[in-house]
Short mmCIF file of C-alpha atoms in Angstrom, two decimals:
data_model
loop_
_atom_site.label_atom_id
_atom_site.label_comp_id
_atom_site.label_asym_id
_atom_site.label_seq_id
_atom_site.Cartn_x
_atom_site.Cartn_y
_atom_site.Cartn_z
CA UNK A 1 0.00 0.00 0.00
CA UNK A 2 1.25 3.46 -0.89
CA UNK A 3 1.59 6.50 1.38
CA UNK A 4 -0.98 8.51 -0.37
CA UNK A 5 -3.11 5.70 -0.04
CA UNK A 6 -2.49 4.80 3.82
CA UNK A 7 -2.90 8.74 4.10
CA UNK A 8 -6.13 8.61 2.76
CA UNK A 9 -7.20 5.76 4.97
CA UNK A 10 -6.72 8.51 7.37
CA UNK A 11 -9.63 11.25 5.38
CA UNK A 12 -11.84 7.68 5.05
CA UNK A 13 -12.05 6.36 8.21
CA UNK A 14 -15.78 6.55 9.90
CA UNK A 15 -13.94 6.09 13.15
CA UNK A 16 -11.91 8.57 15.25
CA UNK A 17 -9.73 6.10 16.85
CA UNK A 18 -9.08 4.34 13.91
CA UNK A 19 -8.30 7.52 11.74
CA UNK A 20 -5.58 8.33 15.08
CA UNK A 21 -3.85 5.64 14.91
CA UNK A 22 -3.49 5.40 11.44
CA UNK A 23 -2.13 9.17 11.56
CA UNK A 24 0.15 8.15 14.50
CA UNK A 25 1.72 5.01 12.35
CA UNK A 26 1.98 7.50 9.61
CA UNK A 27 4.09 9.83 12.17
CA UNK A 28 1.46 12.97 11.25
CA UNK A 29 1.67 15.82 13.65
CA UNK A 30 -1.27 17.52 11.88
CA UNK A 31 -4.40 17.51 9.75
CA UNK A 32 -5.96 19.94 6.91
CA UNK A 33 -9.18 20.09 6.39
CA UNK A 34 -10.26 22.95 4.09
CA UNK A 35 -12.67 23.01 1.17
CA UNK A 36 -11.66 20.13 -0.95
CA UNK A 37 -11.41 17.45 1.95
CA UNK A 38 -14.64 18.89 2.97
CA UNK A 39 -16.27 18.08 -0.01
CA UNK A 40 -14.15 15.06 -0.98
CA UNK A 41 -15.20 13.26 3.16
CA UNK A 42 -17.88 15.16 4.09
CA UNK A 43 -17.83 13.60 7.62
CA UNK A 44 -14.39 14.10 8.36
CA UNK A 45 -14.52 17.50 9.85
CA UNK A 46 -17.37 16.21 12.31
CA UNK A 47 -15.49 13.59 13.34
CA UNK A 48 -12.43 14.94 14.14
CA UNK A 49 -14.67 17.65 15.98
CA UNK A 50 -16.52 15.07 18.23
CA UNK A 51 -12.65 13.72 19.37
CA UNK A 52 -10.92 16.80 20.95
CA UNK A 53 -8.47 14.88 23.14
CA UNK A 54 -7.32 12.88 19.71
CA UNK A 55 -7.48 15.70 17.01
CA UNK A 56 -7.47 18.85 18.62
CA UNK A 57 -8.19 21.69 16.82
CA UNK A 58 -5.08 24.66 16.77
CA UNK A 59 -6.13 26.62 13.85
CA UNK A 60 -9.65 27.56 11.77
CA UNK A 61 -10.31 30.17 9.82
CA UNK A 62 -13.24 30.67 7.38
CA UNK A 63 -12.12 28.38 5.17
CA UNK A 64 -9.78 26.03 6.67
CA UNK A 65 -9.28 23.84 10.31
CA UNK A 66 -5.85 22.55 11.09
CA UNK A 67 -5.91 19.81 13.93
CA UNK A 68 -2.89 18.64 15.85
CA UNK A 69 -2.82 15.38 16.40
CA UNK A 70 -2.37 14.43 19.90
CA UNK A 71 0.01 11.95 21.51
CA UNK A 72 0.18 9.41 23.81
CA UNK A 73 -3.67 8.64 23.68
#
């Protein structure tokens, strides 16, 4: 399996935990989700939302949310 691919296993994921550790493996400090993630995994933002002490958010403007991805978890 290819980065890009295991990276997008990340945007796919319908489950927080599952989309943190699969970040974590990939060593990913943070996450971008502006307009074409939002429209590409439309439940994404949500569910990084309902897991604060996983993905917490650190940056969100009108157009874009960066979330740090939290360690030791």
């Amino acid at each position: 399996e290819t980065a890009s691919a295991r990276v997008r296993d990340v945007y796919t994921s319908s489950d927080a935990r599952d989309a943190y550790r699969a970040a974590v493996e990939l060593r990913i400090e943070y996450v971008v989700v502006g307009p074409p993630e939002r429209e590409a995994y439309p439940s994404f933002e949500r569910m990084l939302d309902q897991r604060p002490e996983l993905f917490r958010r650190v940056f969100k403007n009108g157009s874009m949310t960066i979330y740090f991805i939290e360690r030791d978890r």
